[in-house]
Amino acid sequence: DAGVTQSPTHLIKTRGQQVTLRCSPKSGHDTVSWYQQALGQGPQFIFQYYEEEERQRGNFPDRFSGHQFPNYSSELNVNALLLGDSALYLCASSLATSGDTQYFGPGTRLTVL
Amino acid sequence: EDQVTQSPEALRLQEGESSSLNCSYTVSGLRGLFWYRQDPGKGPEFLFTLYSAGEEKEKERLKATLTKKESFLHITAPKPEDSATYLCAVQAADYKLSFGAGTTVTVRA
């Protein structure tokens, strides 16, 4: 049973650049959520996608955008990178009709220099 | 705004020394409370979901309980492999998941 996968594992960018992170949900799941986790803190909710639409959004600027594809995979895009965007970016998948328990991927470590 | 507070921030235990972690929360319309385990540099691993006050769930040496204002994660006779950061999260009626900062547990042999 394939779990949630994310790519790439690590990424180094410079300020002002743009980045795209990718996520494939657990088999059978239709909902994808993205989180940002700074060192020593809990994950912060960025947004959630269901049926290719953004269903809910946390307190993140418009520089953070996303997309969900017909196969339920998802991308997170961050424009005009800031030093403060350095973090572990986590993707979680769930099944909308099954209690909303979210299963997380291994994350992408983004470093902005 | 939904809030989740975990205590203590860190817990150092001797192998076999049982203890409890606390998660207090305020949320508008609780859909569920979740416990996760996270190892350094990795994604959170799902442990339990609790939906209503009075509910309890167990898995090996871990037991989670829920009241209307807080949840406890009890670790019975811990082993060194139980060392990790334990995260608590609440899901509100709008599907948003809010996490606490976690409790880092270190179990010494």
Coordinates of N, CA, C and O in Angstrom, one line a residue, chain B residues 13-20 75-78:
Chain B
L13 N 12.4 10.6 30.4 CA 12.0 9.5 31.2 C 13.0 8.4 31.3 O 13.8 8.2 30.3
Q14 N 13.0 7.7 32.3 CA 13.8 6.5 32.4 C 13.0 5.3 31.8 O 11.8 5.3 31.9
E15 N 13.6 4.4 31.2 CA 12.9 3.2 30.6 C 12.0 2.6 31.7 O 12.5 2.3 32.8
G16 N 10.7 2.4 31.4 CA 9.8 1.8 32.3 C 9.1 2.8 33.2 O 8.1 2.4 33.9
E17 N 9.5 4.1 33.1 CA 8.8 5.1 33.9 C 7.6 5.7 33.2 O 7.8 6.5 32.3
S18 N 6.4 5.4 33.6 CA 5.2 5.8 32.9 C 5.0 7.3 33.2 O 5.3 7.9 34.2
S19 N 4.3 8.0 32.2 CA 4.0 9.4 32.3 C 2.9 9.8 31.4 O 2.4 8.9 30.6
S20 N 2.4 11.0 31.5 CA 1.3 11.5 30.6 C 1.7 12.8 30.0 O 2.4 13.7 30.6
I75 N 1.8 7.2 28.4 CA 2.9 6.3 27.9 C 3.2 5.4 29.1 O 3.7 5.8 30.1
T76 N 2.9 4.1 28.9 CA 3.1 3.1 30.0 C 4.4 2.3 29.7 O 4.6 1.8 28.6
A77 N 5.2 2.3 30.7 CA 6.5 1.5 30.7 C 7.2 1.8 29.4 O 7.4 0.9 28.6
P78 N 7.6 3.0 29.1 CA 8.2 3.4 27.8 C 9.5 2.7 27.6 O 10.3 2.4 28.6

